[in-house]
Amino acid sequence: MTNSEPFEVEQSAVPDQEPSKRTGTVWTATAHVITGVIGAGVLSLAWSTAQLGWIAGPLSMIFFALITLFSTLILCECYLTPDPEKGPIRHPSLTGAVKFFLGEKRQKICALFVLESLYGTAVAYTITVTQSVSAIEKSNCYHKEGHDSSCGRIHRNMLMLIFGAVQIVVSQIPDFHNMAWLSVVAAVMSFTYAFIGMALGLAKVIGNGMVKGSISGVSANSGAEKSWLVFQGIADIAFAYPYSVILLEIQDTLKSPPSEDQTMKKASRISIVTTTIFYLCCGCFGYAAFGDKTPGNLLTGFGFYEPYWLVDFANACIILHLVGGYQIYSQVIFAMVERWFAAKYPDSTLGRNLELKLPLCSRLEFNIFRLVFRTAYVVSVTGIAMLFPYFNQVLGVLGALNFWSLGIYFPVEIYMVQKSIGAWTRKWVLLEAFSLVCLVISVMGLIGSVEGLIRAKFR
């Protein structure tokens, strides 16, 4: 983070630094990418495959993998900019690169999309955690009372309020995003519940003795309804793939030689191939196990009842992952707003750290602005999650909004400026056509997800 630009989400371009400060390798970069990509979105892939069917579903995951790979490969080449006077200039963040190559106006637009992505992820995490807590309660109830019992009267809003209260407390810890152990725990938990979901799907397919599903996917009451579900399924897949927001930050940790772009390209190829294989297994095993009855969330939709303790453990891993993940994403917004406030009102007592001495306790340091803003932020996130507690639809909206803007448009535009590609040249036309096709896909996904969100709200 830099203090020079209060409205920036990340660092701008910086001159070259000592190589010893960057010690990352292709394997550390691969690990960062995989742990950054695999998350709650993997739980919706079986449902997405069910909407698209046995041909379009797997092909869509491969298609998005290829698109993501192409956009990341061209963005890798924009990390370093030669400068005859200062030496190579590094771009350690997407927003910083946008500002350097495309100007401050588009940098602000990019920052808005980044903030929307971070804020929306916090909303999605609140919904998912609530579903997982409910699933644990239901799982234990079904185990005791039987699968046909009337379990499931869970007070969803109360669970969201409890989760929000926990996040209000945790949010007051300054510099929480710098705790390395939090990322390690989140990574381990995400792999654990994703593997459990995949394994349970495979076990159920074996138990059924058949592969369920069809070429056309889940049937619908009308052609229009089927179109909305297909668009929403595409948007959910789009949510699961892009990582352009963190790519340049990961590349900034790499040592050289070999060159950072070569190492990052290799890491991107390895991680996307690994992630795609993983996604195909989760999506296809889930659809093969349940067919038209595939749940929206593979671990909370109760396709699996037994072993109940394994379902409980998987959902507990989701909760642990997302409690920490909520903070990892939200702390970026906290830092941005608090830097802005400090620069705008440097003499305000609201932004100063104050000490509070409590009986039988050591001195407690707190900040009035931090307390008020972070509390209001968590309250607003919780409120929106309570208003729209729909897992697949919310993921679809986020995927559609961010896939083209952050994953395609800005990387393509940066690359064309970096490589001095002239207008109406062959390469320019191909890149603009690629961006336009992805824009159409995003719009289709957004329309389907918004329609699903409205339908779920008012049905």
Short mmCIF file of C-alpha atoms in Angstrom, two decimals:
data_model
loop_
_atom_site.label_atom_id
_atom_site.label_comp_id
_atom_site.label_asym_id
_atom_site.label_seq_id
_atom_site.Cartn_x
_atom_site.Cartn_y
_atom_site.Cartn_z
CA MET A 1 0.00 0.00 0.00
CA THR A 2 1.13 3.53 -0.62
CA ASN A 3 0.15 6.66 1.25
CA SER A 4 0.73 9.03 -1.67
CA GLU A 5 -2.60 8.29 -3.40
CA PRO A 6 -5.44 7.93 -0.88
CA PHE A 7 -7.94 6.67 -3.47
CA GLU A 8 -5.73 3.93 -4.85
CA VAL A 9 -6.57 0.36 -3.98
CA GLU A 10 -3.04 -0.88 -4.58
CA GLN A 11 0.42 0.41 -5.39
CA SER A 12 1.20 2.33 -8.55
CA ALA A 13 4.23 1.73 -10.74
CA VAL A 14 7.51 1.68 -8.81
CA PRO A 15 11.15 1.74 -9.96
CA ASP A 16 13.14 -1.48 -9.87
CA GLN A 17 14.23 -2.67 -6.44
CA GLU A 18 16.88 -5.00 -5.10
CA PRO A 19 16.38 -8.49 -6.60
CA SER A 20 17.01 -10.05 -3.18
CA LYS A 21 13.70 -8.67 -1.96
CA ARG A 22 11.87 -10.98 -4.37
CA THR A 23 12.48 -14.66 -3.71
CA GLY A 24 9.40 -16.33 -5.22
CA THR A 25 9.61 -19.26 -7.63
CA VAL A 26 7.30 -20.89 -10.13
CA TRP A 27 6.01 -23.18 -7.37
CA THR A 28 5.26 -20.41 -4.87
CA ALA A 29 3.48 -18.49 -7.63
CA THR A 30 1.50 -21.59 -8.60
CA ALA A 31 0.49 -22.09 -4.97
CA HIS A 32 -0.62 -18.45 -4.64
CA VAL A 33 -2.72 -18.64 -7.80
CA ILE A 34 -4.40 -21.94 -6.93
CA THR A 35 -5.25 -20.86 -3.39
CA GLY A 36 -6.47 -17.50 -4.69
CA VAL A 37 -8.74 -19.08 -7.31
CA ILE A 38 -10.18 -22.16 -5.57
CA GLY A 39 -12.81 -21.01 -3.10
CA ALA A 40 -16.55 -20.95 -2.53
CA GLY A 41 -17.17 -20.77 -6.31
CA VAL A 42 -16.18 -24.42 -6.72
CA LEU A 43 -19.28 -25.46 -4.76
CA SER A 44 -21.59 -24.11 -7.48
CA LEU A 45 -19.93 -25.86 -10.45
CA ALA A 46 -22.03 -29.03 -10.22
CA TRP A 47 -25.19 -26.89 -10.39
CA SER A 48 -23.75 -24.94 -13.35
CA THR A 49 -22.96 -28.19 -15.15
CA ALA A 50 -26.53 -29.35 -14.51
CA GLN A 51 -27.94 -26.24 -16.20
CA LEU A 52 -25.70 -26.64 -19.26
CA GLY A 53 -25.71 -30.42 -19.68
CA TRP A 54 -23.02 -33.02 -20.34
CA ILE A 55 -21.58 -31.34 -23.43
CA ALA A 56 -21.90 -27.60 -22.83
CA GLY A 57 -21.05 -27.85 -19.11
CA PRO A 58 -17.55 -29.35 -19.32
CA LEU A 59 -16.81 -27.42 -22.54
CA SER A 60 -17.74 -24.15 -20.80
CA MET A 61 -15.24 -24.82 -18.01
CA ILE A 62 -12.52 -25.57 -20.59
CA PHE A 63 -13.53 -22.47 -22.59
CA PHE A 64 -13.27 -20.18 -19.57
CA ALA A 65 -9.95 -21.79 -18.65
CA LEU A 66 -8.53 -20.98 -22.09
CA ILE A 67 -9.84 -17.41 -21.95
CA THR A 68 -8.37 -16.92 -18.48
CA LEU A 69 -5.05 -18.40 -19.59
CA PHE A 70 -4.82 -16.08 -22.60
CA SER A 71 -5.70 -12.94 -20.63
CA THR A 72 -3.22 -13.78 -17.87
CA LEU A 73 -0.42 -14.53 -20.34
CA ILE A 74 -0.73 -11.12 -22.00
CA LEU A 75 -0.98 -9.40 -18.60
CA CYS A 76 2.23 -11.12 -17.47
CA GLU A 77 4.07 -9.28 -20.24
CA CYS A 78 2.99 -5.91 -18.83
CA TYR A 79 4.65 -6.28 -15.43
CA LEU A 80 7.90 -4.58 -16.53
CA THR A 81 8.18 -1.39 -18.58
CA PRO A 82 11.64 -0.39 -19.87
CA ASP A 83 12.82 3.11 -18.90
CA PRO A 84 16.22 4.32 -20.18
CA GLU A 85 16.65 6.75 -17.27
CA LYS A 86 15.21 4.98 -14.21
CA GLY A 87 15.64 1.41 -15.36
CA PRO A 88 12.78 -1.10 -15.58
CA ILE A 89 9.55 0.10 -13.97
CA ARG A 90 7.54 -2.54 -12.16
CA HIS A 91 3.75 -2.62 -11.89
CA PRO A 92 2.90 -4.53 -8.70
CA SER A 93 -0.89 -4.21 -9.02
CA LEU A 94 -3.62 -4.13 -11.65
CA THR A 95 -4.91 -0.69 -10.65
CA GLY A 96 -1.39 0.72 -10.66
CA ALA A 97 -0.77 -0.70 -14.13
CA VAL A 98 -4.07 0.73 -15.37
CA LYS A 99 -3.10 4.17 -14.09
CA PHE A 100 0.35 3.99 -15.71
CA PHE A 101 -0.81 2.76 -19.13
CA LEU A 102 -4.40 4.01 -19.44
CA GLY A 103 -4.56 7.11 -17.25
CA GLU A 104 -6.13 8.16 -13.99
CA LYS A 105 -9.75 8.18 -15.20
CA ARG A 106 -9.73 4.51 -16.17
CA GLN A 107 -7.71 3.72 -13.05
CA LYS A 108 -10.60 5.04 -10.97
CA ILE A 109 -13.06 2.92 -12.95
CA CYS A 110 -10.85 -0.12 -12.42
CA ALA A 111 -10.64 0.69 -8.69
CA LEU A 112 -14.45 0.81 -8.49
CA PHE A 113 -14.72 -2.65 -10.05
CA VAL A 114 -12.05 -3.96 -7.67
CA LEU A 115 -13.89 -2.53 -4.67
CA GLU A 116 -17.21 -3.89 -5.95
CA SER A 117 -15.57 -7.30 -6.32
CA LEU A 118 -14.16 -7.20 -2.78
CA TYR A 119 -17.41 -5.94 -1.25
CA GLY A 120 -19.50 -8.45 -3.23
CA THR A 121 -17.24 -11.28 -2.13
CA ALA A 122 -17.88 -10.34 1.50
CA VAL A 123 -21.64 -10.54 0.81
CA ALA A 124 -21.23 -13.94 -0.87
CA TYR A 125 -19.12 -15.20 2.04
CA THR A 126 -21.77 -14.12 4.54
CA ILE A 127 -24.42 -16.08 2.61
CA THR A 128 -22.20 -19.15 2.29
CA VAL A 129 -21.19 -19.25 5.96
CA THR A 130 -24.84 -19.05 6.98
CA GLN A 131 -25.69 -21.94 4.65
CA SER A 132 -22.85 -24.02 6.09
CA VAL A 133 -23.91 -23.43 9.71
CA SER A 134 -27.47 -24.37 8.74
CA ALA A 135 -26.20 -27.48 6.95
CA ILE A 136 -24.35 -28.68 10.05
CA GLU A 137 -27.51 -28.29 12.17
CA LYS A 138 -29.63 -30.04 9.55
CA SER A 139 -27.10 -32.83 9.04
CA ASN A 140 -27.08 -33.71 12.73
CA CYS A 141 -30.88 -33.52 12.83
CA TYR A 142 -31.29 -35.80 9.80
CA HIS A 143 -28.84 -38.29 11.31
CA LYS A 144 -30.84 -38.48 14.54
CA GLU A 145 -34.39 -38.14 13.21
CA GLY A 146 -34.08 -39.74 9.79
CA HIS A 147 -33.81 -38.34 6.27
CA ASP A 148 -37.57 -37.83 5.94
CA SER A 149 -37.91 -35.74 9.10
CA SER A 150 -38.88 -32.07 9.00
CA CYS A 151 -35.44 -30.72 9.82
CA GLY A 152 -34.54 -27.39 8.38
CA ARG A 153 -36.39 -24.70 10.31
CA ILE A 154 -33.22 -22.68 10.75
CA HIS A 155 -33.35 -18.96 11.54
CA ARG A 156 -31.20 -17.77 8.61
CA ASN A 157 -31.31 -14.07 9.45
CA MET A 158 -30.29 -14.74 13.04
CA LEU A 159 -27.26 -16.71 11.84
CA MET A 160 -26.28 -13.85 9.55
CA LEU A 161 -26.57 -11.38 12.44
CA ILE A 162 -24.35 -13.59 14.60
CA PHE A 163 -21.77 -13.87 11.81
CA GLY A 164 -21.93 -10.09 11.32
CA ALA A 165 -21.37 -9.52 15.04
CA VAL A 166 -18.27 -11.75 14.93
CA GLN A 167 -16.93 -9.83 11.93
CA ILE A 168 -17.52 -6.47 13.64
CA VAL A 169 -15.24 -7.59 16.48
CA VAL A 170 -12.61 -9.18 14.24
CA SER A 171 -12.62 -6.16 11.89
CA GLN A 172 -11.29 -3.90 14.64
CA ILE A 173 -7.92 -5.69 14.62
CA PRO A 174 -5.54 -3.41 12.67
CA ASP A 175 -3.38 -4.92 9.92
CA PHE A 176 -5.25 -8.21 10.12
CA HIS A 177 -4.53 -8.83 6.44
CA ASN A 178 -0.79 -9.06 7.15
CA MET A 179 -1.17 -12.21 9.26
CA ALA A 180 0.35 -14.88 7.02
CA TRP A 181 -1.18 -17.72 9.02
CA LEU A 182 -4.65 -16.60 7.97
CA SER A 183 -3.92 -17.23 4.28
CA VAL A 184 -2.37 -20.62 5.08
CA VAL A 185 -5.43 -21.72 7.07
CA ALA A 186 -7.77 -20.44 4.35
CA ALA A 187 -5.85 -22.34 1.65
CA VAL A 188 -5.86 -25.62 3.58
CA MET A 189 -9.56 -25.30 4.37
CA SER A 190 -10.54 -24.52 0.74
CA PHE A 191 -8.69 -27.54 -0.60
CA THR A 192 -10.15 -29.75 2.13
CA TYR A 193 -13.83 -28.98 1.53
CA ALA A 194 -13.42 -28.99 -2.24
CA PHE A 195 -11.78 -32.43 -2.16
CA ILE A 196 -14.50 -33.73 0.18
CA GLY A 197 -17.22 -32.48 -2.15
CA MET A 198 -15.53 -34.12 -5.13
CA ALA A 199 -15.00 -37.40 -3.26
CA LEU A 200 -18.59 -37.53 -2.00
CA GLY A 201 -19.85 -36.97 -5.55
CA LEU A 202 -17.70 -39.78 -6.90
CA ALA A 203 -18.78 -42.11 -4.07
CA LYS A 204 -22.45 -41.39 -4.78
CA VAL A 205 -22.00 -42.11 -8.50
CA ILE A 206 -20.45 -45.47 -7.61
CA GLY A 207 -23.26 -46.13 -5.12
CA ASN A 208 -25.94 -45.27 -7.69
CA GLY A 209 -24.36 -47.60 -10.21
CA MET A 210 -25.13 -45.13 -12.99
CA VAL A 211 -24.25 -41.68 -14.33
CA LYS A 212 -27.20 -39.30 -14.11
CA GLY A 213 -27.83 -36.21 -16.22
CA SER A 214 -28.48 -35.50 -19.89
CA ILE A 215 -26.93 -33.72 -22.85
CA SER A 216 -29.35 -30.79 -22.59
CA GLY A 217 -29.16 -30.42 -18.80
CA VAL A 218 -31.96 -29.63 -16.37
CA SER A 219 -35.37 -29.26 -18.01
CA ALA A 220 -37.34 -26.03 -17.57
CA ASN A 221 -40.97 -24.95 -17.95
CA SER A 222 -40.21 -22.72 -20.95
CA GLY A 223 -37.48 -21.82 -23.39
CA ALA A 224 -37.03 -18.44 -21.70
CA GLU A 225 -36.58 -19.99 -18.25
CA LYS A 226 -34.05 -22.46 -19.67
CA SER A 227 -32.12 -19.56 -21.23
CA TRP A 228 -31.97 -17.69 -17.91
CA LEU A 229 -30.67 -20.80 -16.14
CA VAL A 230 -28.03 -21.40 -18.82
CA PHE A 231 -26.87 -17.78 -18.63
CA GLN A 232 -26.71 -17.99 -14.85
CA GLY A 233 -24.74 -21.23 -15.01
CA ILE A 234 -22.23 -19.56 -17.34
CA ALA A 235 -21.90 -16.62 -14.94
CA ASP A 236 -21.24 -18.97 -12.00
CA ILE A 237 -18.41 -20.60 -13.94
CA ALA A 238 -17.06 -17.14 -14.81
CA PHE A 239 -16.94 -16.34 -11.07
CA ALA A 240 -14.70 -19.35 -10.41
CA TYR A 241 -11.82 -18.58 -12.78
CA PRO A 242 -10.24 -15.10 -13.23
CA TYR A 243 -7.44 -13.93 -10.95
CA SER A 244 -6.13 -10.86 -12.79
CA VAL A 245 -6.63 -8.71 -9.69
CA ILE A 246 -3.86 -10.61 -7.85
CA LEU A 247 -1.68 -11.69 -10.80
CA LEU A 248 0.71 -8.72 -10.86
CA GLU A 249 1.03 -8.80 -7.07
CA ILE A 250 2.10 -12.45 -7.26
CA GLN A 251 4.48 -11.68 -10.13
CA ASP A 252 6.05 -8.94 -8.02
CA THR A 253 7.24 -11.59 -5.53
CA LEU A 254 9.25 -13.56 -8.12
CA LYS A 255 13.03 -13.62 -8.32
CA SER A 256 14.98 -13.35 -11.55
CA PRO A 257 16.57 -14.84 -13.56
CA PRO A 258 14.66 -16.40 -15.21
CA SER A 259 12.58 -13.35 -16.07
CA GLU A 260 9.46 -12.72 -14.03
CA ASP A 261 7.14 -12.98 -17.03
CA GLN A 262 8.53 -16.39 -18.02
CA THR A 263 8.15 -17.71 -14.47
CA MET A 264 4.63 -16.27 -14.09
CA LYS A 265 3.51 -17.65 -17.45
CA LYS A 266 4.71 -21.12 -16.47
CA ALA A 267 2.98 -20.82 -13.07
CA SER A 268 -0.23 -19.69 -14.78
CA ARG A 269 -0.21 -22.65 -17.15
CA ILE A 270 0.37 -25.13 -14.32
CA SER A 271 -2.24 -23.57 -12.02
CA ILE A 272 -4.96 -23.20 -14.67
CA VAL A 273 -4.51 -26.79 -15.88
CA THR A 274 -4.60 -28.02 -12.27
CA THR A 275 -7.61 -25.88 -11.39
CA THR A 276 -9.50 -26.91 -14.53
CA ILE A 277 -8.99 -30.62 -13.86
CA PHE A 278 -10.15 -30.03 -10.30
CA TYR A 279 -13.20 -28.04 -11.44
CA LEU A 280 -14.16 -30.64 -14.04
CA CYS A 281 -14.04 -33.37 -11.39
CA CYS A 282 -16.15 -31.36 -8.91
CA GLY A 283 -18.70 -30.24 -11.50
CA CYS A 284 -19.01 -33.52 -13.38
CA PHE A 285 -19.02 -35.85 -10.35
CA GLY A 286 -21.66 -33.68 -8.69
CA TYR A 287 -23.89 -33.67 -11.77
CA ALA A 288 -23.34 -37.38 -12.39
CA ALA A 289 -24.42 -38.08 -8.80
CA PHE A 290 -27.64 -36.02 -8.74
CA GLY A 291 -28.69 -35.25 -12.31
CA ASP A 292 -31.61 -32.81 -12.47
CA LYS A 293 -31.69 -32.64 -8.65
CA THR A 294 -28.14 -31.25 -8.36
CA PRO A 295 -28.13 -28.74 -5.45
CA GLY A 296 -26.96 -25.16 -5.89
CA ASN A 297 -24.29 -25.65 -3.24
CA LEU A 298 -22.80 -29.14 -3.37
CA LEU A 299 -22.18 -29.37 0.40
CA THR A 300 -25.18 -27.52 1.82
CA GLY A 301 -27.98 -28.56 -0.55
CA PHE A 302 -28.36 -32.00 1.07
CA GLY A 303 -27.60 -34.32 -1.74
CA PHE A 304 -25.33 -35.97 0.82
CA TYR A 305 -26.71 -37.18 4.17
CA GLU A 306 -24.03 -39.67 5.16
CA PRO A 307 -21.43 -39.89 6.47
CA TYR A 308 -22.90 -36.98 8.38
CA TRP A 309 -19.68 -36.31 10.28
CA LEU A 310 -17.79 -35.81 7.01
CA VAL A 311 -20.46 -33.42 5.72
CA ASP A 312 -20.20 -31.53 9.03
CA PHE A 313 -16.41 -31.41 8.79
CA ALA A 314 -16.52 -30.10 5.22
CA ASN A 315 -18.94 -27.33 6.20
CA ALA A 316 -16.80 -26.48 9.23
CA CYS A 317 -13.85 -26.06 6.83
CA ILE A 318 -15.99 -23.72 4.70
CA ILE A 319 -16.80 -21.63 7.78
CA LEU A 320 -13.15 -21.39 8.87
CA HIS A 321 -12.04 -20.51 5.35
CA LEU A 322 -14.63 -17.80 4.82
CA VAL A 323 -14.39 -16.19 8.26
CA GLY A 324 -10.75 -15.46 7.49
CA GLY A 325 -11.36 -14.83 3.78
CA TYR A 326 -13.94 -12.16 4.65
CA GLN A 327 -11.22 -10.22 6.46
CA ILE A 328 -8.59 -10.76 3.77
CA TYR A 329 -10.84 -9.10 1.18
CA SER A 330 -12.41 -6.48 3.44
CA GLN A 331 -9.14 -5.19 4.90
CA VAL A 332 -8.22 -3.81 1.46
CA ILE A 333 -11.34 -1.61 1.56
CA PHE A 334 -10.66 -0.65 5.18
CA ALA A 335 -7.12 0.46 4.34
CA MET A 336 -8.22 2.48 1.30
CA VAL A 337 -10.97 4.40 3.13
CA GLU A 338 -8.85 5.01 6.23
CA ARG A 339 -5.96 6.33 4.10
CA TRP A 340 -8.38 8.66 2.36
CA PHE A 341 -9.75 9.92 5.68
CA ALA A 342 -6.26 10.48 7.09
CA ALA A 343 -5.22 12.45 3.99
CA LYS A 344 -8.46 14.45 3.86
CA TYR A 345 -8.65 15.24 7.57
CA PRO A 346 -5.09 14.98 8.94
CA ASP A 347 -5.89 16.93 12.14
CA SER A 348 -9.12 15.14 13.03
CA THR A 349 -9.19 13.41 16.40
CA LEU A 350 -11.52 10.78 14.90
CA GLY A 351 -8.59 9.27 12.99
CA ARG A 352 -6.14 9.18 15.89
CA ASN A 353 -5.37 6.10 17.93
CA LEU A 354 -6.63 6.52 21.49
CA GLU A 355 -5.87 4.45 24.56
CA LEU A 356 -8.53 3.06 26.85
CA LYS A 357 -7.53 1.70 30.23
CA LEU A 358 -9.85 -0.96 31.60
CA PRO A 359 -9.77 -2.53 35.08
CA LEU A 360 -7.75 -5.77 35.24
CA CYS A 361 -6.74 -5.31 31.59
CA SER A 362 -3.81 -3.85 29.74
CA ARG A 363 -4.31 -0.64 27.83
CA LEU A 364 -6.62 -1.01 24.83
CA GLU A 365 -5.84 1.03 21.72
CA PHE A 366 -8.75 2.01 19.50
CA ASN A 367 -9.60 4.44 16.71
CA ILE A 368 -13.01 6.13 16.56
CA PHE A 369 -13.17 6.39 12.77
CA ARG A 370 -12.02 2.79 12.36
CA LEU A 371 -14.63 1.62 14.87
CA VAL A 372 -17.49 3.53 13.20
CA PHE A 373 -16.57 2.85 9.56
CA ARG A 374 -15.73 -0.83 9.90
CA THR A 375 -18.86 -1.44 11.96
CA ALA A 376 -21.00 0.34 9.35
CA TYR A 377 -19.31 -1.66 6.58
CA VAL A 378 -20.06 -5.03 8.22
CA VAL A 379 -23.63 -3.93 8.96
CA SER A 380 -24.18 -2.98 5.30
CA VAL A 381 -22.70 -6.27 4.04
CA THR A 382 -24.86 -8.25 6.46
CA GLY A 383 -27.95 -6.26 5.46
CA ILE A 384 -27.49 -6.95 1.75
CA ALA A 385 -26.83 -10.65 2.45
CA MET A 386 -30.07 -10.82 4.45
CA LEU A 387 -31.93 -9.06 1.63
CA PHE A 388 -30.55 -11.36 -1.12
CA PRO A 389 -29.52 -14.66 0.53
CA TYR A 390 -29.27 -16.54 -2.77
CA PHE A 391 -25.94 -18.32 -3.28
CA ASN A 392 -25.93 -19.15 -7.00
CA GLN A 393 -27.57 -15.91 -8.11
CA VAL A 394 -25.18 -13.69 -6.11
CA LEU A 395 -22.14 -15.60 -7.42
CA GLY A 396 -23.51 -15.22 -10.94
CA VAL A 397 -23.94 -11.45 -10.63
CA LEU A 398 -20.40 -11.07 -9.25
CA GLY A 399 -18.94 -13.35 -11.92
CA ALA A 400 -20.68 -11.50 -14.75
CA LEU A 401 -19.71 -8.05 -13.45
CA ASN A 402 -16.03 -8.85 -12.95
CA PHE A 403 -15.20 -11.43 -15.63
CA TRP A 404 -15.02 -9.01 -18.55
CA SER A 405 -14.09 -5.80 -16.74
CA LEU A 406 -11.22 -7.05 -14.57
CA GLY A 407 -10.37 -10.31 -16.32
CA ILE A 408 -10.48 -9.25 -19.99
CA TYR A 409 -10.93 -5.55 -20.76
CA PHE A 410 -8.19 -4.01 -18.64
CA PRO A 411 -5.55 -6.70 -19.38
CA VAL A 412 -6.22 -6.39 -23.14
CA GLU A 413 -6.10 -2.58 -23.10
CA ILE A 414 -2.91 -2.52 -21.03
CA TYR A 415 -1.27 -5.04 -23.34
CA MET A 416 -2.12 -3.03 -26.49
CA VAL A 417 -0.60 0.12 -25.01
CA GLN A 418 2.47 -1.73 -23.69
CA LYS A 419 3.13 -3.33 -27.11
CA SER A 420 2.18 -0.15 -29.07
CA ILE A 421 -0.43 -2.00 -31.15
CA GLY A 422 -1.95 0.42 -33.63
CA ALA A 423 -5.66 0.77 -34.28
CA TRP A 424 -7.15 -1.41 -37.05
CA THR A 425 -4.08 -3.54 -37.37
CA ARG A 426 -4.68 -7.29 -37.54
CA LYS A 427 -3.62 -7.85 -33.93
CA TRP A 428 -5.74 -4.92 -32.71
CA VAL A 429 -8.85 -6.27 -34.49
CA LEU A 430 -8.34 -9.77 -33.05
CA LEU A 431 -7.84 -8.48 -29.51
CA GLU A 432 -10.86 -6.15 -29.71
CA ALA A 433 -12.98 -8.98 -31.14
CA PHE A 434 -11.84 -11.24 -28.27
CA SER A 435 -12.80 -8.54 -25.75
CA LEU A 436 -16.17 -7.97 -27.45
CA VAL A 437 -17.06 -11.69 -27.39
CA CYS A 438 -16.23 -11.83 -23.68
CA LEU A 439 -18.34 -8.71 -23.09
CA VAL A 440 -21.33 -10.39 -24.74
CA ILE A 441 -20.82 -13.47 -22.54
CA SER A 442 -20.68 -11.26 -19.43
CA VAL A 443 -23.85 -9.40 -20.39
CA MET A 444 -25.68 -12.69 -20.98
CA GLY A 445 -24.50 -13.98 -17.60
CA LEU A 446 -25.49 -10.75 -15.86
CA ILE A 447 -28.99 -10.79 -17.38
CA GLY A 448 -29.55 -14.41 -16.36
CA SER A 449 -28.21 -13.87 -12.83
CA VAL A 450 -30.22 -10.71 -12.21
CA GLU A 451 -33.36 -12.44 -13.50
CA GLY A 452 -32.63 -15.36 -11.16
CA LEU A 453 -32.04 -13.00 -8.26
CA ILE A 454 -35.36 -11.22 -8.86
CA ARG A 455 -37.23 -14.51 -9.34
CA ALA A 456 -35.76 -15.96 -6.15
CA LYS A 457 -36.64 -12.80 -4.21
CA PHE A 458 -40.28 -12.58 -5.25
CA ARG A 459 -41.31 -16.19 -5.78
#
